[in-house]
Structures are given as structure tokens and as C-alpha cells.
Coordinates of C-alpha atoms in Angstrom, one line a residue:
X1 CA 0.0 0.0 0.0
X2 CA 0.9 3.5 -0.8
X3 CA 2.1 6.1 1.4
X4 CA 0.1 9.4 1.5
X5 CA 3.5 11.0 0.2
X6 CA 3.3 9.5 -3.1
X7 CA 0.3 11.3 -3.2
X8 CA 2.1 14.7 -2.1
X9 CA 4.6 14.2 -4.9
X10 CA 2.2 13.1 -7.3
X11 CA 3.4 10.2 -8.3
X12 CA 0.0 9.2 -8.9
X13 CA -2.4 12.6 -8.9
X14 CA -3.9 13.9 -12.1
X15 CA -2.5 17.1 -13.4
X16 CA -5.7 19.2 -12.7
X17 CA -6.5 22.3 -11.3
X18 CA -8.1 21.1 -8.5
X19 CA -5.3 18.6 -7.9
X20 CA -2.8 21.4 -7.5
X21 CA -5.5 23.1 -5.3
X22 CA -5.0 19.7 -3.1
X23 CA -1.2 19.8 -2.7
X24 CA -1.3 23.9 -2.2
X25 CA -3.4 23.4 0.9
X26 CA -2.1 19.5 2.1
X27 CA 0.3 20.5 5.3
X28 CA 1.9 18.2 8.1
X29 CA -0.6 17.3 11.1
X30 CA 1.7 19.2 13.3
X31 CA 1.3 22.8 11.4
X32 CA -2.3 22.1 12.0
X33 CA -1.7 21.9 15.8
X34 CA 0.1 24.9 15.2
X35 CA -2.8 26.7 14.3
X36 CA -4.7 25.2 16.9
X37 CA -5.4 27.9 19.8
X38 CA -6.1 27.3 23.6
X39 CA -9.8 27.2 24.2
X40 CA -10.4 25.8 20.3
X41 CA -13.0 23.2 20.1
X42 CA -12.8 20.3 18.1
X43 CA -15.9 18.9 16.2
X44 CA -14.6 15.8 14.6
X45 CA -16.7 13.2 12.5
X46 CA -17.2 9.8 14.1
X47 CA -16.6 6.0 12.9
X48 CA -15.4 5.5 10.2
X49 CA -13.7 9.0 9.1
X50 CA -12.4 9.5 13.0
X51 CA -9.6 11.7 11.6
X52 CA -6.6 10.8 13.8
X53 CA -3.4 12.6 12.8
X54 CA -4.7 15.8 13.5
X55 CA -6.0 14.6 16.5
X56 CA -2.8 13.0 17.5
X57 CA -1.0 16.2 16.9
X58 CA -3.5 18.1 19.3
X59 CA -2.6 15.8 21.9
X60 CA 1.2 16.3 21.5
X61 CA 0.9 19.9 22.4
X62 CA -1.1 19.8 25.2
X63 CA 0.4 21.0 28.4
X64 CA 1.5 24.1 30.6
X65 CA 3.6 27.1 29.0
X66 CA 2.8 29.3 26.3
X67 CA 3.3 27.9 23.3
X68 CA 1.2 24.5 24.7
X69 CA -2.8 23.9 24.3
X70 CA -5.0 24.4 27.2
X71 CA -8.8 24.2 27.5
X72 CA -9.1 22.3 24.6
X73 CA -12.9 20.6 23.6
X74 CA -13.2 17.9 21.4
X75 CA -17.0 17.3 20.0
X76 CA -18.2 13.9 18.4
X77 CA -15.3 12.6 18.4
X78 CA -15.6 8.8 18.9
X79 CA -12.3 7.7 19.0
X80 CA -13.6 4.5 18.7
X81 CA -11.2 2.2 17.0
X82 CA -7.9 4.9 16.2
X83 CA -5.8 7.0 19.3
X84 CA -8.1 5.2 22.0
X85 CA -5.2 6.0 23.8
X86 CA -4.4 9.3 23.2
X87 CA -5.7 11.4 26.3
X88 CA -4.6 8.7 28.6
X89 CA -1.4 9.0 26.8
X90 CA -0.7 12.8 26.9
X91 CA -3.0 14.7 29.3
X92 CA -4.5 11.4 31.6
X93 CA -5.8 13.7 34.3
X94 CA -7.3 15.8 31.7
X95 CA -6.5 18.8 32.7
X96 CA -5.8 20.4 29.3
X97 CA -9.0 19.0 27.3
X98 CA -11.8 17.6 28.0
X99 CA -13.4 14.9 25.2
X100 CA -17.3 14.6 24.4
X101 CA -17.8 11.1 23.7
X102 CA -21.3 9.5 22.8
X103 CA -20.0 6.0 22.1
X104 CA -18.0 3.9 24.3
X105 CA -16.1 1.2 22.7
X106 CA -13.6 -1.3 24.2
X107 CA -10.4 1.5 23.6
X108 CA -12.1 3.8 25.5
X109 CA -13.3 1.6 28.5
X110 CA -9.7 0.3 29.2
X111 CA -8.3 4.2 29.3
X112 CA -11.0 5.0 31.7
X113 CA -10.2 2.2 33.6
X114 CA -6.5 3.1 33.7
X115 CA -7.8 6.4 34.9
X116 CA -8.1 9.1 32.2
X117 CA -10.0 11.7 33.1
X118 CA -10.8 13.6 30.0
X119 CA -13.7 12.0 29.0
X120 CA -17.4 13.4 29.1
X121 CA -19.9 11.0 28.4
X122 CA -23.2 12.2 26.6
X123 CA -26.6 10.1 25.3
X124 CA -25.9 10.1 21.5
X125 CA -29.3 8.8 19.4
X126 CA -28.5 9.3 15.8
X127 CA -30.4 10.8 14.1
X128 CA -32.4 12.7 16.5
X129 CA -29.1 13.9 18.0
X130 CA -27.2 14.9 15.3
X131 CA -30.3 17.3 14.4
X132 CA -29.7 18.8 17.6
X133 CA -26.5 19.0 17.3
X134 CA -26.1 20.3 14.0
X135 CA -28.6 23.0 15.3
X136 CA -26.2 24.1 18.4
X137 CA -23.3 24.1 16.0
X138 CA -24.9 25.5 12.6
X139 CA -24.7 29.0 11.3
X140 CA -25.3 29.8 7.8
X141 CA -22.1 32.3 8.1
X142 CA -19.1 30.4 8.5
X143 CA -17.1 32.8 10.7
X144 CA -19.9 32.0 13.2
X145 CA -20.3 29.1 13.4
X146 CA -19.7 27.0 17.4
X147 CA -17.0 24.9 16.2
X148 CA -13.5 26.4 15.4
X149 CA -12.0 23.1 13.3
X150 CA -13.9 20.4 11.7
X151 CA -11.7 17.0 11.4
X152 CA -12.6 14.2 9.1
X153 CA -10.9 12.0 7.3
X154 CA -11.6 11.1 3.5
X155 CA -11.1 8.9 0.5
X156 CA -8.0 9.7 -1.8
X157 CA -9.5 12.7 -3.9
X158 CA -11.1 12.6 -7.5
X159 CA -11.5 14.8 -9.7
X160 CA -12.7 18.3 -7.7
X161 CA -14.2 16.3 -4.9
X162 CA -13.5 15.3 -1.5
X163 CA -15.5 11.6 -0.2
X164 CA -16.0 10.9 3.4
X165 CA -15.9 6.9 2.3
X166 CA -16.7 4.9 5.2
X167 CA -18.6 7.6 7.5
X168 CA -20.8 9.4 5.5
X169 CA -22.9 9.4 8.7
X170 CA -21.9 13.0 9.8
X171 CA -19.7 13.8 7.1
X172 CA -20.9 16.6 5.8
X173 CA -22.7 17.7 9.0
X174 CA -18.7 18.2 10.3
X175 CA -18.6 20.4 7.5
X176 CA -20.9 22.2 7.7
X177 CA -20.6 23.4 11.7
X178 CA -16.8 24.6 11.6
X179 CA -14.8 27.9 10.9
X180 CA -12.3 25.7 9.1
X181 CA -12.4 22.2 7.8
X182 CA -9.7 20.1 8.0
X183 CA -9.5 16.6 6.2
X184 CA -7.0 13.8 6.1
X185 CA -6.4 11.5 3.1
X186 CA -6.4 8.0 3.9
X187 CA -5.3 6.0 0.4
X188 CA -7.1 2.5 2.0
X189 CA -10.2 4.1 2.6
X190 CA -12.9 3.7 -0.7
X191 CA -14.2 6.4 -2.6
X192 CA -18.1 5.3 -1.5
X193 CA -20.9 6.2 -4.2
X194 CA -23.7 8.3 -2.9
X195 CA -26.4 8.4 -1.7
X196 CA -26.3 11.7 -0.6
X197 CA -24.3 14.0 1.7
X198 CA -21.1 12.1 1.0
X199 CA -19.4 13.7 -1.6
X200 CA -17.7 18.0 -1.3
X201 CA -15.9 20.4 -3.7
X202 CA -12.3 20.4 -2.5
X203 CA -12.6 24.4 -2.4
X204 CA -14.9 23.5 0.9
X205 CA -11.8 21.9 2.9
X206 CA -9.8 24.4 3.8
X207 CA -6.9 22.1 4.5
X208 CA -5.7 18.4 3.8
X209 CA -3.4 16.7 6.0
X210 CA -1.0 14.1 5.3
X211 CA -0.8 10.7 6.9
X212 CA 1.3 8.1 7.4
X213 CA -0.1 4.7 6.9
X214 CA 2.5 2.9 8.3
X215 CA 2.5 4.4 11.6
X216 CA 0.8 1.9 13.8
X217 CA -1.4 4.4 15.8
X218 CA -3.2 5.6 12.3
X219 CA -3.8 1.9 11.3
X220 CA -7.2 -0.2 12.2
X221 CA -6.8 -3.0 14.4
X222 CA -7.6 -6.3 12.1
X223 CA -10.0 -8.0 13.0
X224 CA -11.5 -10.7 11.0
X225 CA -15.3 -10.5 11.5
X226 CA -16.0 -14.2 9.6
X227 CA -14.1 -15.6 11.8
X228 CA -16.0 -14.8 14.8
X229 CA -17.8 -17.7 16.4
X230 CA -21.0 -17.6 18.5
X231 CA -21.6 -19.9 21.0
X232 CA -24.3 -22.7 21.2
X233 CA -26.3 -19.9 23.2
X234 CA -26.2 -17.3 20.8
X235 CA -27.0 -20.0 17.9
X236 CA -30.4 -20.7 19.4
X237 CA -31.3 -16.8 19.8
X238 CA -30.4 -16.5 16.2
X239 CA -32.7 -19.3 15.4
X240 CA -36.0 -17.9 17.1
X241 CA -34.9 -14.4 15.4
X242 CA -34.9 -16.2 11.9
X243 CA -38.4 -18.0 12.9
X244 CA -39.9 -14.2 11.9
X245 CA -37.8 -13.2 9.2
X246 CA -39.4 -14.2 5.7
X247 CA -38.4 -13.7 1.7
X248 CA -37.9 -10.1 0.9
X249 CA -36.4 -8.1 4.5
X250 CA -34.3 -5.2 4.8
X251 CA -31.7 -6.2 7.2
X252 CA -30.0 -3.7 10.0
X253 CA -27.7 -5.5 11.6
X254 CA -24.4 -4.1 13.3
X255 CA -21.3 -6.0 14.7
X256 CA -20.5 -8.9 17.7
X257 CA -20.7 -12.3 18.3
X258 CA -24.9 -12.5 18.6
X259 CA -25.3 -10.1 14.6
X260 CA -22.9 -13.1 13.3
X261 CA -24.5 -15.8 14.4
X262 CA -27.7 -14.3 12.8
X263 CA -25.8 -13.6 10.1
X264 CA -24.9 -17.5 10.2
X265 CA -28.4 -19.1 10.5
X266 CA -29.5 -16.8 7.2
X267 CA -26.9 -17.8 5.5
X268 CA -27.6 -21.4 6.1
X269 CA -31.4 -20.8 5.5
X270 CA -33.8 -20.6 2.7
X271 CA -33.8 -16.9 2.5
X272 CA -33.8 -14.9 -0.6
X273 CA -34.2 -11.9 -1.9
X274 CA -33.2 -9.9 0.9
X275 CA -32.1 -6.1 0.9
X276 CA -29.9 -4.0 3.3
X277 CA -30.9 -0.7 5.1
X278 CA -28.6 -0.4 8.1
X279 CA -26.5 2.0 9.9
X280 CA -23.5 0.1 9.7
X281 CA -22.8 -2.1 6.8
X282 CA -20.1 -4.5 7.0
X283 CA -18.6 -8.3 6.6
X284 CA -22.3 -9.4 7.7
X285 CA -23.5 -7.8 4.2
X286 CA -20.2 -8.5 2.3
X287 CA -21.2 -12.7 3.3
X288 CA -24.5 -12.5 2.5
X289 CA -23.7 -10.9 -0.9
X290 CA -21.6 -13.5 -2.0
X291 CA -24.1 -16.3 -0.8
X292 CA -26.7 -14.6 -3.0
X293 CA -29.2 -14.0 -0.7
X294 CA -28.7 -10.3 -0.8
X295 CA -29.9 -8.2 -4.1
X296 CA -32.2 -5.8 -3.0
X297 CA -34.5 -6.5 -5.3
X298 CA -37.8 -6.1 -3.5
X299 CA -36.7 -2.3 -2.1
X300 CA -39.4 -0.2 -1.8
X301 CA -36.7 2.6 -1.7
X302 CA -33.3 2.3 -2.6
X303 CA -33.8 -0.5 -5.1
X304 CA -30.8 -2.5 -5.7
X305 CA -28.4 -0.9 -2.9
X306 CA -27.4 -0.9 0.0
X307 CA -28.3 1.8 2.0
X308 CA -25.7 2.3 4.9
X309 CA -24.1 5.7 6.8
X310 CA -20.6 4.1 8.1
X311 CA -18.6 1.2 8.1
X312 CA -15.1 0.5 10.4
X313 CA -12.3 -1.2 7.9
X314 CA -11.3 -4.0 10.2
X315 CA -9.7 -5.6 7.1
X316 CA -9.4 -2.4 5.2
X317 CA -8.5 -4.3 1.7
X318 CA -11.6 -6.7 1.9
X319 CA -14.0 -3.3 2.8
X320 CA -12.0 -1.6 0.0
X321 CA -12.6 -4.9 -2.5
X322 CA -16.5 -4.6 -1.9
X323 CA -16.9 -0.7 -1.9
X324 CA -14.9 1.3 -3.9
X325 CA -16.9 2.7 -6.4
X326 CA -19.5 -0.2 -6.1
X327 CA -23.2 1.6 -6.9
X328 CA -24.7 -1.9 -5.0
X329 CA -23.6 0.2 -1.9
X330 CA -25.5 3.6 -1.4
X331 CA -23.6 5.9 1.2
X332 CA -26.0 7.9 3.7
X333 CA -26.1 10.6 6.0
X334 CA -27.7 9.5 9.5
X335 CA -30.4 11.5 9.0
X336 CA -31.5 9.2 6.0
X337 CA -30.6 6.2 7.2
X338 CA -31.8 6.5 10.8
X339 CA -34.6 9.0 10.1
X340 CA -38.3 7.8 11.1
X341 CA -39.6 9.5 7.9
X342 CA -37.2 6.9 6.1
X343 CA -37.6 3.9 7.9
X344 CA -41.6 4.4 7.4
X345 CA -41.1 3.9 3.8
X346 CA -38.8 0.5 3.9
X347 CA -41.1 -1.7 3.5
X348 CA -40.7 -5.4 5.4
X349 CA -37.7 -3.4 7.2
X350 CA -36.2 -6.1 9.8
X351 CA -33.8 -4.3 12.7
X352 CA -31.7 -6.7 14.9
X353 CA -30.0 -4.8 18.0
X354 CA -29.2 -5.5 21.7
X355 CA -29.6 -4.7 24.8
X356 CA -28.2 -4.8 28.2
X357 CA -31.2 -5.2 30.6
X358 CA -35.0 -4.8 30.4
X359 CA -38.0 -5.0 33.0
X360 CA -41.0 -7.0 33.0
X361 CA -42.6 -4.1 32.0
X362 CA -40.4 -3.7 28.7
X363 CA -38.3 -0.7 29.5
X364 CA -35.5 -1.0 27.4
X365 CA -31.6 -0.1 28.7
X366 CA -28.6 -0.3 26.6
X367 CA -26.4 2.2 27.0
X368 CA -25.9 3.4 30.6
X369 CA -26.1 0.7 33.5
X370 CA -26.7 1.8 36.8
X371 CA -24.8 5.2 36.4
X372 CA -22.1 3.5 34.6
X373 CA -22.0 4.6 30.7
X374 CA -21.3 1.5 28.6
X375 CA -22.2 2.7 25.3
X376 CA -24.6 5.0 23.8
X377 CA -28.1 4.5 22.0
X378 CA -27.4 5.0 18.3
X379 CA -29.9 4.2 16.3
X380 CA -31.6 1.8 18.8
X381 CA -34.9 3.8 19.0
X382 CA -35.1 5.1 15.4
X383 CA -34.9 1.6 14.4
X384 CA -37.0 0.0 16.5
X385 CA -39.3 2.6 16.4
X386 CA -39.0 2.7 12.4
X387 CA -39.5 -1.3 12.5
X388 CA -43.3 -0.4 13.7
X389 CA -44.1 2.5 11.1
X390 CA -42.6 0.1 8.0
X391 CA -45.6 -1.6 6.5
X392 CA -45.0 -5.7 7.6
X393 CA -41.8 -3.9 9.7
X394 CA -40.1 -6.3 12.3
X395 CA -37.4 -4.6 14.8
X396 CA -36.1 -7.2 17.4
X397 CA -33.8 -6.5 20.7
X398 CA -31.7 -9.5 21.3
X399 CA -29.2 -11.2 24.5
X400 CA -28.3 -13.8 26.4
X401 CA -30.7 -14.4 29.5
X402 CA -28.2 -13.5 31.8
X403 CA -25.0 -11.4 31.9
X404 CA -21.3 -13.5 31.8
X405 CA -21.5 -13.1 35.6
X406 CA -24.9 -14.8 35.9
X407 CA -27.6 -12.3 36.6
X408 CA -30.6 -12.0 35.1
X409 CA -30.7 -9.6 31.6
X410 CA -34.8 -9.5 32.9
X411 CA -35.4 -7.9 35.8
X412 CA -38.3 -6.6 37.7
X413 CA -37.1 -3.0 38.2
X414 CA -34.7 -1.1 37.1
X415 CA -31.5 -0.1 39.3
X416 CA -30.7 3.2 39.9
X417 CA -28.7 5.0 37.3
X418 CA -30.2 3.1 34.7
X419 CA -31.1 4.7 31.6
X420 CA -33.5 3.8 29.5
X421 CA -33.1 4.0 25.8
X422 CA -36.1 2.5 24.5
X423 CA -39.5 3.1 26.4
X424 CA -42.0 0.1 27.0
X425 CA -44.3 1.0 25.1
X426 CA -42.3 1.3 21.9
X427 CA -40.9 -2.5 22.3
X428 CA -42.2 -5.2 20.0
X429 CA -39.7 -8.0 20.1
X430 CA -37.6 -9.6 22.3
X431 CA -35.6 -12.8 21.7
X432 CA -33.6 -14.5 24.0
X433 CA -32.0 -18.3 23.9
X434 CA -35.3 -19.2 25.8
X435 CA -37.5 -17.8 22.5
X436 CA -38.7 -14.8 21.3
X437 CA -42.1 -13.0 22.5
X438 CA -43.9 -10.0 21.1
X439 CA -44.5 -7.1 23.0
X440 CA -46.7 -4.6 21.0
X441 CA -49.5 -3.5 22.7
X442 CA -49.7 -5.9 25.7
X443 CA -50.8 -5.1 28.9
X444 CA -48.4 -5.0 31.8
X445 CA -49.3 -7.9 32.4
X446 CA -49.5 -9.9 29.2
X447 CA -45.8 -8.2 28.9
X448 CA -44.5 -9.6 32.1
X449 CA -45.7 -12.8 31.2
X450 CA -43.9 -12.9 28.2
X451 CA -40.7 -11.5 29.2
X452 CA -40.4 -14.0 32.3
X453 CA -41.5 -16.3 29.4
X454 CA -37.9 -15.7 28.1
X455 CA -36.1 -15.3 30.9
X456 CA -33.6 -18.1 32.4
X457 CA -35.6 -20.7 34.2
X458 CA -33.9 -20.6 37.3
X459 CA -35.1 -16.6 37.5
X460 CA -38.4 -17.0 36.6
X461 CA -40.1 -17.5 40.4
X462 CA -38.2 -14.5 41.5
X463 CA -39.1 -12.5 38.4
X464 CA -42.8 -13.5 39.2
X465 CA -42.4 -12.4 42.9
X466 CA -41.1 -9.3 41.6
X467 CA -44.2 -9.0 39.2
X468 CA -46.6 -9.1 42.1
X469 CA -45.1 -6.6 44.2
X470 CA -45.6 -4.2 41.0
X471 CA -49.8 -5.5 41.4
X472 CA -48.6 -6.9 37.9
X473 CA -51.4 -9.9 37.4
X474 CA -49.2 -12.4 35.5
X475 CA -51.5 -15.3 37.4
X476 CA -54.8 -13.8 36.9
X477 CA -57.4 -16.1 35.5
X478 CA -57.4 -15.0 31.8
X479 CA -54.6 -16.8 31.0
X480 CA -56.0 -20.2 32.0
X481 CA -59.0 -18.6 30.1
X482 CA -57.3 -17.3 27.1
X483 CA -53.8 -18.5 27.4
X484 CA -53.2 -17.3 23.3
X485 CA -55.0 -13.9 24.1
X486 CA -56.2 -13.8 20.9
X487 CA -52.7 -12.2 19.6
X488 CA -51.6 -12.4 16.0
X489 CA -48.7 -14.1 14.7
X490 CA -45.9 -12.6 12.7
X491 CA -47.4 -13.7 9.6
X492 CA -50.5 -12.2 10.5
X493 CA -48.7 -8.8 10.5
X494 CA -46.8 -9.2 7.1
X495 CA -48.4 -6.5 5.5
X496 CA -49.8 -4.3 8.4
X497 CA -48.7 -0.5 8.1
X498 CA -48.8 1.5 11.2
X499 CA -51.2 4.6 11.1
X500 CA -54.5 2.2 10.0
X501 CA -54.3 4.2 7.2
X502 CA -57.2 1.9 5.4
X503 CA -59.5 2.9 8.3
X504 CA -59.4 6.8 8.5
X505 CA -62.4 8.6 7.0
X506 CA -61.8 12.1 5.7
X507 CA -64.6 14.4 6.0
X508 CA -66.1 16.1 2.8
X509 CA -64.8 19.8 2.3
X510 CA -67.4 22.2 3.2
X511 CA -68.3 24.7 0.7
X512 CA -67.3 28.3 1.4
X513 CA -70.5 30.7 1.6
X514 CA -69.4 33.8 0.4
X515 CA -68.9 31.7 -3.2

């Protein structure tokens, strides 16, 4: 692979205007930090173009004296895969900068654990949150607007455009809420076809930064996603999950252990036909591709692509292979991809996502356990609210029963600190290894009943205990009565379409009397 300085040289550019444009504004990482002031915030894109030399070069100048960085702010960064290490490396008691982190991947847990203290955890729900966000940040005259840099990292350019390759998700939403954009050139990132919001005239970075590909801080851990193995446990959840699925889905899935054994069991089954509309595509798609079952042919939207909004290169030569300049993949901004208005119009849409704990009632909590921050929602609600308004729309949360230290994912209350991501009544779906229940519009106590349905065995008298202190009736008579209540079946609900659109009545216009 090439280093960025054969680009510099051009060894391999085009002779264009907009080329020479390139190399007039590419400078080292460290001028950038140069330019850098104390008190500078930082709003940086997030997985998948997590720019990381410029970052890096912040970092190295941090400290006391005047020509060091102080008070520094770093925005949507999500140092997620690249520098996890960097605070706890340079400034570990953060008292030059302070990082605003939504997502909380293994990197970051292990500096926290070894003590950093520059880290400010907020709830992150793409998309709802980058709305917000892009509305605290956004002013239509650049000189104005929150954000004094914009980092991102990008595809080697063509032609007179820039391409944020594998994070279109807030791409252009960096952009567009910073004094001065700064992007880095990574030659193993694809140039990703659009979608939308992916793609920006080189005249709109105001500098380019060079990287060195070979320096093991700026390169992605590998990590071979096919070659990781669920257990027997996982296996089963997959299989109830695929007892719903049916000819024809849109798959969101995102990345573990419990996604690939999904992944596995459709792969192995019957399934064809299928179509992707996810927020993070990946080896799960790339395997299904070349097993046929994915073609997007029955789309409703997006008709023979994949809509996605970021991807993480684990093997950046296999995710360059399948995306670089591929139209099957369509490149998104989270407000597409995750947006409600979207999601309403996928069609058989089927969302597969996790979750940490839950109560009988179906309060859903993923990212923050008992005041500890372990993650951050993402697209958890969009989807699974998205996977009711999609006309025959499934959206399933998935786990084990219990946690690896044996307690009980299904609980009766929540704990204190718990946040909840998903509210009950929102829920449909919930699979564990003991089956898979539906929760849309059960009472409390139909919902109980279900979720200690799924629960371990040896929890369910305690979880019952737990339900009658609530006054939840899990033994009422109506079960012994009705033990079916009358509910409909995933097949029944192929081709419902929230709103009962077929039902509504619209009153004739009255005529205006002064006509």
C-alpha cells in the first residue's frame, strides 16, 4: 500500500486544477496543531472517518507554557477504533482538554479504567441527536459558526471532490458546523458512491493533512469479522430471530458475536431476496452478498443498494474490494438512514440490535447501567421505532438471558442510574435463547408474562415475585381462560402499516358561503 507521500509528490495525482489546489493546501498534522489555539473546540466526525493525525497532533501539544494547548474541547469525536489512547497518553488527568464522547467502545473503556480523566460521556441517538446537534453548532455564516476546526478523514480525492468513504454518517454535518475544515487523506479508505451528503468540492476543505499509513497508531486494528464464532447460546437466539424473518427483509444489523450468528443461520437458511438498510454495513453484508441472498430487489426505496451511513475497515482491503466505487452500496447521512420519515417507507424493514437489561414491564436499557455509561443509544430507537411504522416492519432486541457473571438480563425494576433508551411502550420484540415474544400493545401484564417467558428458568419464580409486588397480574385467571390472548402471529402482521391508514375517514370539504 501507498504512502500518503506519493500522493504529495504526485506520483499518482492527475495534473488538474483542482489537484494542484489539493497539494497547495495538504500541510503536516503538526502545522495544523500549530494553528490550533487554547480554548479551540474540536468537532470531529465519528466512525469510520475519525480523523486521527490531527488529533494526534492536538494531543502532542497539550500542556502548561505558552506555546502549549490548554482548554481544549473535542466534540463527536468517537475515538472508537484509532488513538483510543491518546488522552490517557498525553494529558491522563485531563487537565488540558476535555473529550465529548457518545459511544463507548472497548479502547475507550480500558483508558477509563486506567484512569483518564478527559472523558465526558453524553446520550448520543443518531439521528435525533445529530439534528440537535447540528442546530447548536450551525450558522449559515461560517465565521460564526460553534465549532473552530472540523476534522474528518476522507477517500484519496477525485477529480474536484472530496468523499468521506466509510462515514458518511456525519460527514458533511462536520462540514458544515466549523470555521475551518480540515480533512485527512487515507489511500485504504474507498471512494463510497452516494447516496447523498457524502461527496464535497475540494474548495470546501480548507486544508488536507498528510498521513502516514505505516504508523501503527493511524492503522485499524484487524479483526477478521467471519471468523467470529457464537456460541451454542447465541445459535439458538439467532434461530428464534430467523423463525420471523421471511423472503424479501431489509436487514440492520451491526457487529458482535450475537449479529454473526444471525448472520450464520441466514446464511444457512432458505432466505432470498433480501435487501440491506442499516446503519452500519459491513462483513455481515459482504457474506451474504456473496451467498446470494442479498440483491435488493424487493426495495421499496433504494432499489438495488445498500443503504448504509458508516462502516469501520477492520480488514481495510476486503472493505475496499466490496466498496470502492460499487453503486450496489449507497452511502448515507444518519439523518437518512436512521430518520423515522425513512424507515416508514422500507417496506418489510427487519432491525436486529441488543440490549443490556430490560424490565417486565419492557423498559428497554442499553447504554448506561446503573450510572455506569457502557455505550450510547445510536440508532436503537429510530430503528426499533421505524420497524413499527414500515408496513410488515419487524425490529427485534436480542441477549443472552443472563450477563457473563450470571444475573438476570430481565429484571423486575430497574436499578438506579439506569437509563432507558427505549420506552415500553415502543418494544415489540424480544428474543432470548429461551424464544422470542412479542410485545406490541400488551398489557403490563401480558408483557410480564412474556418477558419472564424468556427469561432463564432458574429466574423466573423470583421474576414472578417481583411481578406481584408491581400489582402486575401475570396469574390472573385470563390466561388459563385465554392462554393465546387472541394475539396475532408474525405472519398475520406481514403486511400491516402503522397509522391504520385503510381505516381513516376524511370528511367532505365544506363549501365556502361567500362563493
Amino acid at each position: 500500500m501507498s504512502n500518503f507521500s506519493d500522493f504529495k509528490n504526485g506520483s499518482f495525482a492527475q495534473s488538474s486544477p483542482a489537484m494542484q489546489k489539493i497539494r497547495n493546501k495538504t500541510i503536516t498534522a503538526e502545522k495544523f496543531a500549530s494553528m490550533v489555539k487554547s480554548g479551540d473546540w474540536i468537532y470531529g466526525c465519528m466512525v469510520g472517518t475519525d480523523a486521527v493525525a490531527p488529533r494526534k497532533a492536538i494531543f502532542q501539544r497539550l500542556g502548561e507554557g505558552s506555546d502549549k494547548l490548554q482548554n481544549i474541547e473535542m466534540w463527536a469525536v468517537d475515538n472508537a477504533f484509532l488513538g483510543t489512547d491518546f488522552g490517557l497518553r498525553y494529558d491522563k488527568e485531563g487537565k488540558y482538554h476535555i473529550q465529548h464522547q457518545g459511544f463507548i467502545h472497548k479502547g475507550t473503556k480500558d483508558a477509563i479504567k486506567e484512569g483518564w480523566q478527559g472523558f465526558d460521556w453524553y446520550q448520543w441517538g443518531w439521528s435525533m441527536h445529530m439534528n440537535y446537534q447540528f442546530a447548536r453548532f450551525y450558522k449559515k455564516d461560517k465565521s460564526q459558526r460553534i465549532a473552530d476546526w472540523g476534522i474528518a478523514t476522507i477517500a484519496k480525492p477525485e477529480g474536484s471532490y472530496v468523499n468521506g468513504s466509510y462515514g458518511a454518517s456525519n460527514f458533511m454535518i462536520t462540514a458544515k458546523t466549523c470555521k475551518k475544515f480540515v480533512c485527512e487523506i487515507r489511500e485504504d479508505h474507498a471512494w463510497c458512491e452516494p447516496g447523498r451528503n457524502v461527496n464535497l468540492h475540494v474548495d470546501n476543505v480548507d486544508y488536507f493533512i498528510e498521513v502516514d499509513l505505516l504508523d501503527p497508531d493511524f492503522q485499524y486494528p484487524r479483526l477478521d469479522e467471519r471468523a467470529i464464532k457464537p456460541s451454542e447460546t447465541e445459535k439458538k437466539i439467532a434461530e428464534h430471530i430467523l423463525s420471523i424473518m421471511r423472503d424479501g427483509d431489509i436487514l440492520q444489523v451491526g457487529i458482535g458475536a450475537l449479529p454473526n450468528a444471525v448472520v450464520l443461520a441466514i446464511a444457512d437458511s432458505d432466505l432470498k431476496h433480501l435487501g440491506v438498510h442499516t446503519e452500519m454495513i459491513g462483513e455481515w453484508a459482504f457474506t451474504l452478498i456473496e451467498k446470494g441472498l442479498i440483491d435488493n430487489s424487493r426495495k421499496s426505496i433504494d432499489q438495488g443498494r445498500c443503504a448504509w451511513a458508516y462502516a469501520v475497515p477492520f480488514i481495510p482491503e476486503r472493505y475496499f474490494e466490496f466498496m470502492h466505487h460499487n453503486p450496489m452500496f449507497a452511502a448515507y447521512d444518519i439523518n437518512y438512514t436512521n430518520n423515522f420519515l425513512t424507515l416508514s417507507m422500507v417496506d418489510n424493514f427487519m432491525g436486529i440490535m441488543s440490549f443490556a437489561k430490560m424490565d417486565i414491564r419492557g423498559q428497554v436499557v442499553s447504554s448506561c447501567v446503573a450510572g455506569r455509561p457502557i455505550s450510547s443509544t445510536g440508532g436503537q430507537f429510530q430503528f426499533i421505532v421505524g420497524g413499527q411504522l414500515s408496513k410488515g416492519g419487524r425490529a427485534v432486541l436480542a441477549a443472552t438471558s443472563r450477563t457473563p457473571d450470571g444475573k438476570s438480563r430481565i429484571i423486575g425494576m430497574l436499578d438506579r442510574g439506569d437509563v432507558v433508551d427505549v420506552p415500553s411502550q415502543f418494544v415489540s420484540y424480544v428474543a432470548t435463547e429461551y424464544g422470542i415474544v412479542n410485545l406490541m400493545a400488551c398489557t403490563d401484564a401480558e408483557k410480564a408474562r412474556k418477558l419472564i417467558s424468556i427469561a432463564h428458568p432458574d429466574d423466573r419464580e423470583e421474576l414472578e415475585k417481583e411481578a406481584a409486588k408491581l400489582g402486575i397480574k401475570t396469574k390472573h385467571w385470563m390466561f388459563d381462560v385465554c392462554p393465546d390472548r387472541r394475539y396475532p402471529t408474525a405472519d398475520d402482521l406481514k403486511d400491516h402499516k402503522h397509522g391504520y391508514m385503510d381505516l381513516v375517514i376524511a370528511p367532505k370539504g365544506v363549501s365556502n358561503p361567500s362563493s
